[in-house]
Each structure stands twice: as structure tokens, then as C-alpha cells.
Short mmCIF file of N, CA and C in Angstrom, two decimals:
data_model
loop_
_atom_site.label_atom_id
_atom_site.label_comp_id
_atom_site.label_asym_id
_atom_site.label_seq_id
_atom_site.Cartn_x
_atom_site.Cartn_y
_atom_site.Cartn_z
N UNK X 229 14.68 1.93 -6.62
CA UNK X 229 13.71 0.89 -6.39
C UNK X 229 12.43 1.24 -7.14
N UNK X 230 11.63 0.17 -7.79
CA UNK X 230 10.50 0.69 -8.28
C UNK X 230 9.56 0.78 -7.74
N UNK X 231 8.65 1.22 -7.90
CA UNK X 231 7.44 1.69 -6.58
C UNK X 231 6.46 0.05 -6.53
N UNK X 232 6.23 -0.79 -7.65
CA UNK X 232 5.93 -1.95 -7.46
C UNK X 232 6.68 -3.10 -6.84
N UNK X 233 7.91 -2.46 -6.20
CA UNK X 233 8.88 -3.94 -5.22
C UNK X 233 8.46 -3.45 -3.85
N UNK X 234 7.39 -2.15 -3.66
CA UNK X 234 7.51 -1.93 -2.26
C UNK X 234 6.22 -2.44 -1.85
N UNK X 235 6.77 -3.06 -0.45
CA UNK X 235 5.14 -3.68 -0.03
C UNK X 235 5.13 -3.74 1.49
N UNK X 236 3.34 -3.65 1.35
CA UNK X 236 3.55 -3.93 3.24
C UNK X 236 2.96 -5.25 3.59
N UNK X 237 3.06 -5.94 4.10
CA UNK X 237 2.44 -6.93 4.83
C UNK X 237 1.73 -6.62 6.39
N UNK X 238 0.78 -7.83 6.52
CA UNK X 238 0.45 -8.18 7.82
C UNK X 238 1.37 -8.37 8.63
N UNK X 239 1.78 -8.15 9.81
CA UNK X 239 3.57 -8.44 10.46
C UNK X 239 3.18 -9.95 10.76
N UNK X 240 4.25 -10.80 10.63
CA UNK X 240 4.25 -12.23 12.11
C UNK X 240 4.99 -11.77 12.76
N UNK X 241 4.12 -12.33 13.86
CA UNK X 241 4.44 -11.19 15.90
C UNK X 241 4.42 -12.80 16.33
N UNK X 242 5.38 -12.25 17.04
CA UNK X 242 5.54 -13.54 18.15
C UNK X 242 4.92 -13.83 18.92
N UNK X 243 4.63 -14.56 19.99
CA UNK X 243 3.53 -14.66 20.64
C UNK X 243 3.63 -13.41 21.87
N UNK X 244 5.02 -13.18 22.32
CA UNK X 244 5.09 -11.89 23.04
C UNK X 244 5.07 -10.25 22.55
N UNK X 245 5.29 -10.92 20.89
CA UNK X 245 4.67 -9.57 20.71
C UNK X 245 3.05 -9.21 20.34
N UNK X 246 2.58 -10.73 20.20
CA UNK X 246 0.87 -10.50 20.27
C UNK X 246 0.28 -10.05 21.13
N UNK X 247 1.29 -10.81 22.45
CA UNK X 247 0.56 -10.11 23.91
C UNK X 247 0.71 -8.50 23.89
N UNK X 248 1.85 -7.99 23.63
CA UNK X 248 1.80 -6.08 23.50
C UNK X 248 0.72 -5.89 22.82
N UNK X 249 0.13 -6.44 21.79
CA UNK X 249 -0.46 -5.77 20.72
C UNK X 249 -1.99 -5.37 21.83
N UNK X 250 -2.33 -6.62 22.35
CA UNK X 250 -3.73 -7.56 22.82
C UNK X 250 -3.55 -6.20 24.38
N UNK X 251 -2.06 -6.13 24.71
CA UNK X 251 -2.48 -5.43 26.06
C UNK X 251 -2.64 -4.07 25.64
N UNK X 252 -1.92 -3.29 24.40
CA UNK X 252 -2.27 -1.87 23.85
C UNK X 252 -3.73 -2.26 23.43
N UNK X 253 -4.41 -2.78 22.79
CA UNK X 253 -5.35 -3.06 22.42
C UNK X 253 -6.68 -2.53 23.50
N UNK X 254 -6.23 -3.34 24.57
CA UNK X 254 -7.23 -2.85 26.40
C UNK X 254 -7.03 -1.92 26.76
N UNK X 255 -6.04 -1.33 26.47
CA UNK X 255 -5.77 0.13 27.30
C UNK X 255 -5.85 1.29 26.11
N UNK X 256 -6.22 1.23 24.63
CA UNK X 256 -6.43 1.94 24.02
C UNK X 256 -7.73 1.75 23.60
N UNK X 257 -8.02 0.92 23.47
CA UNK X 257 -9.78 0.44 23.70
C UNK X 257 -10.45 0.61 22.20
N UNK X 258 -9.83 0.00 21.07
CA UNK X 258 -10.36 0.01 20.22
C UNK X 258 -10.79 -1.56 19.60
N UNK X 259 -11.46 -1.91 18.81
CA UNK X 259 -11.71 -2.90 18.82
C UNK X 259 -10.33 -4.04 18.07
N UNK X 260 -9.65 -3.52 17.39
CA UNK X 260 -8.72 -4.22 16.48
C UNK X 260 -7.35 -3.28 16.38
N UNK X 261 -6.22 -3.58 16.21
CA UNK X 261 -5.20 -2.81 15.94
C UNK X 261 -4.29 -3.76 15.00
N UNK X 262 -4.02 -3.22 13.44
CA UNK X 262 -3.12 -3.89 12.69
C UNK X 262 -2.18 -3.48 12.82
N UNK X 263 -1.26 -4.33 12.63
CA UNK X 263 0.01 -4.30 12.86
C UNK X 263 0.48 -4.94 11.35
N UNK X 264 1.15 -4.10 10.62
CA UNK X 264 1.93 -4.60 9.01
C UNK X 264 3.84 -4.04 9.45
N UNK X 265 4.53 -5.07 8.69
CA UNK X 265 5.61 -4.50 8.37
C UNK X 265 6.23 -4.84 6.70
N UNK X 266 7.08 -4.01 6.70
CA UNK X 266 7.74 -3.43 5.44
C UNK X 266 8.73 -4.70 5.22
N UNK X 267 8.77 -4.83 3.75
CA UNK X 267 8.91 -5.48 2.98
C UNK X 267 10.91 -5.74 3.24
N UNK X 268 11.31 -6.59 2.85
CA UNK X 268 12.91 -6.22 3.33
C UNK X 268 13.23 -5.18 2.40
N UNK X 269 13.29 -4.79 1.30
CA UNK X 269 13.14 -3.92 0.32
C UNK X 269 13.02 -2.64 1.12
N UNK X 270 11.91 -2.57 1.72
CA UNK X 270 11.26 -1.08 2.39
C UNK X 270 12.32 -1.27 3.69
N UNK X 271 12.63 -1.87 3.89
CA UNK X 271 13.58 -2.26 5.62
C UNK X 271 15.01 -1.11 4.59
N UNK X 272 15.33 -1.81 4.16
CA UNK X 272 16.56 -1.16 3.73
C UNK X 272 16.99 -0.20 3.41
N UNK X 273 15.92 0.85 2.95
CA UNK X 273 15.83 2.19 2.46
C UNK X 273 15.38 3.25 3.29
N UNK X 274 14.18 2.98 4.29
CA UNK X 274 13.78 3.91 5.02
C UNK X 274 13.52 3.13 6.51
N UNK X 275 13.28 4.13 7.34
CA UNK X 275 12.85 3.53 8.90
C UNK X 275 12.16 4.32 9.14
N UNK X 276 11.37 4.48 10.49
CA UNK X 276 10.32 5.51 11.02
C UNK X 276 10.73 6.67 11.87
N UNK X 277 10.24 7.64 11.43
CA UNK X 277 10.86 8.69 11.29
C UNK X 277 10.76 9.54 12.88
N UNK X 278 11.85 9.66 13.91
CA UNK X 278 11.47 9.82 15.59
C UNK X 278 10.76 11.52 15.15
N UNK X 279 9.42 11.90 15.78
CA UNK X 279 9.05 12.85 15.96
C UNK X 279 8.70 13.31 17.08
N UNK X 280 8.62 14.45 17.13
CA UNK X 280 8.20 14.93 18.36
C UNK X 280 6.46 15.26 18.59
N UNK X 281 5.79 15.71 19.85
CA UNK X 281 4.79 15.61 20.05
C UNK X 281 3.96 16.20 19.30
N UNK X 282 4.53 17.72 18.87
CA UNK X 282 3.66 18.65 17.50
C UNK X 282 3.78 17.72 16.51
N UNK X 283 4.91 17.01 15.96
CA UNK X 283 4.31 16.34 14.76
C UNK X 283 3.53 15.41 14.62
N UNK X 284 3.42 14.38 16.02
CA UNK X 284 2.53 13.69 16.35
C UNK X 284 0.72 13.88 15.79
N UNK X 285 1.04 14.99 16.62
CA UNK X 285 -0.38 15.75 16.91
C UNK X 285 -0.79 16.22 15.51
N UNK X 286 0.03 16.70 14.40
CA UNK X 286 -0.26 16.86 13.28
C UNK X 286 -0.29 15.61 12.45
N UNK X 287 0.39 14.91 12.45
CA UNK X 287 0.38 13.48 12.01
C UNK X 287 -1.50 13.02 11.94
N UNK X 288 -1.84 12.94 13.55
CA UNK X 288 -2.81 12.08 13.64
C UNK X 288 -3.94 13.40 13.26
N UNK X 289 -3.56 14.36 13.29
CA UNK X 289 -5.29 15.35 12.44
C UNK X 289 -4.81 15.30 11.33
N UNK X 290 -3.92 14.91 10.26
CA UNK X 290 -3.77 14.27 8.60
C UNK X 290 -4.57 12.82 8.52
N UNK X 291 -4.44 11.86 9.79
CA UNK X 291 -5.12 10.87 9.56
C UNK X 291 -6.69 10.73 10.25
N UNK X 292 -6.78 11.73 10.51
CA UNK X 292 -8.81 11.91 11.00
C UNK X 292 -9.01 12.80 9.71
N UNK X 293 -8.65 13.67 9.22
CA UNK X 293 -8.80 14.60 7.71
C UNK X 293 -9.10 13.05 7.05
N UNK X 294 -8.28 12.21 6.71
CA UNK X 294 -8.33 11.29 5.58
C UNK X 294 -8.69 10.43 5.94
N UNK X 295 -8.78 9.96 7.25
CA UNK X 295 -9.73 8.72 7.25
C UNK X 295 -8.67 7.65 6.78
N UNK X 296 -7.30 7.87 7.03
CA UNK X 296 -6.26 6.75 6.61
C UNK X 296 -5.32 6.68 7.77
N UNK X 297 -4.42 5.66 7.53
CA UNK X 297 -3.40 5.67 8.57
C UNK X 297 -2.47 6.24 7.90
N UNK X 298 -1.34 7.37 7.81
CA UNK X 298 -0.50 7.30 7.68
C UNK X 298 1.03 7.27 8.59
N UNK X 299 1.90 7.00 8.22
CA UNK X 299 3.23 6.64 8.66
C UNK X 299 4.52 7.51 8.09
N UNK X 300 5.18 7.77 8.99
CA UNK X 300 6.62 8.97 8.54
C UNK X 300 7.40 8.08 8.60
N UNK X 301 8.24 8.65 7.89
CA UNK X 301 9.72 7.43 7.72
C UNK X 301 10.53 8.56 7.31
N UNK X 302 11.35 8.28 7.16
CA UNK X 302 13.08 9.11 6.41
C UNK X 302 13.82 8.02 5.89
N UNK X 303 14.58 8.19 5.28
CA UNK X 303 15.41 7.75 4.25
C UNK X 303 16.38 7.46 5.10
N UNK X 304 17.56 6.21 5.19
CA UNK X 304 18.40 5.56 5.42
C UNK X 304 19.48 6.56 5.55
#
């Protein structure tokens, strides 16, 4: 695949999945939470990758270091 067919979008959430978003939203207490999904392209090749709590925890001090979101996946 070439690295220009991969894309993310804004997700369309259903209205029950707006409500998850709206009720994580109150109980995590930030002002906004995006929600994007992967392209069918990106669907087909990789998924998100189950980690455990250390990688978690390392995960989210890579994304306070950078000031980005990032996301794990593995390969199909």
C-alpha cells in the first residue's frame, strides 16, 4: 500500500455511539474528545494493538513527551 492511500478521518458515530463519546467526555472531563477512524484501506491491514497496562502507561508518557496522540496497531 502506498503511504498516500492511508487516511484517517473524523468517524460517523451513531447517535448511540455519540452518547458514549458525550458520557466518556463527563467522566473524563476534558473539554472535547475526537474520535477518527481508518480508512477501509487502513481497516484491512492493521487493527489496534491489545496492550497491557505498562504499555499503556508508556504509550500515554510518548504522548505528553510529544504533545500528540499516538495509536498502536499490529499488522493483520
Amino acid at each position: 500500500m502506498n503511504d498516500n492511500d492511508k487516511a484517517w478521518t473524523l468517524a460517523k458515530l451513531t447517535n448511540d455511539q455519540l452518547q458514549m463519546v458525550k458520557k466518556a467526555e463527563q467522566t473524563l472531563g476534558p473539554d472535547y474528545l475526537l474520535v477518527f477512524e481508518a480508512t477501509d484501506l487502513d481497516k484491512a491491514e492493521v487493527q489496534v494493538a491489545d496492550l497491557n497496562q505498562s504499555q499503556l502507561d508508556c504509550l500515554q508518557g510518548l504522548e505528553q513527551a510529544l504533545h500528540m496522540t499516538v495509536v498502536a496497531y499490529e499488522k493483520r
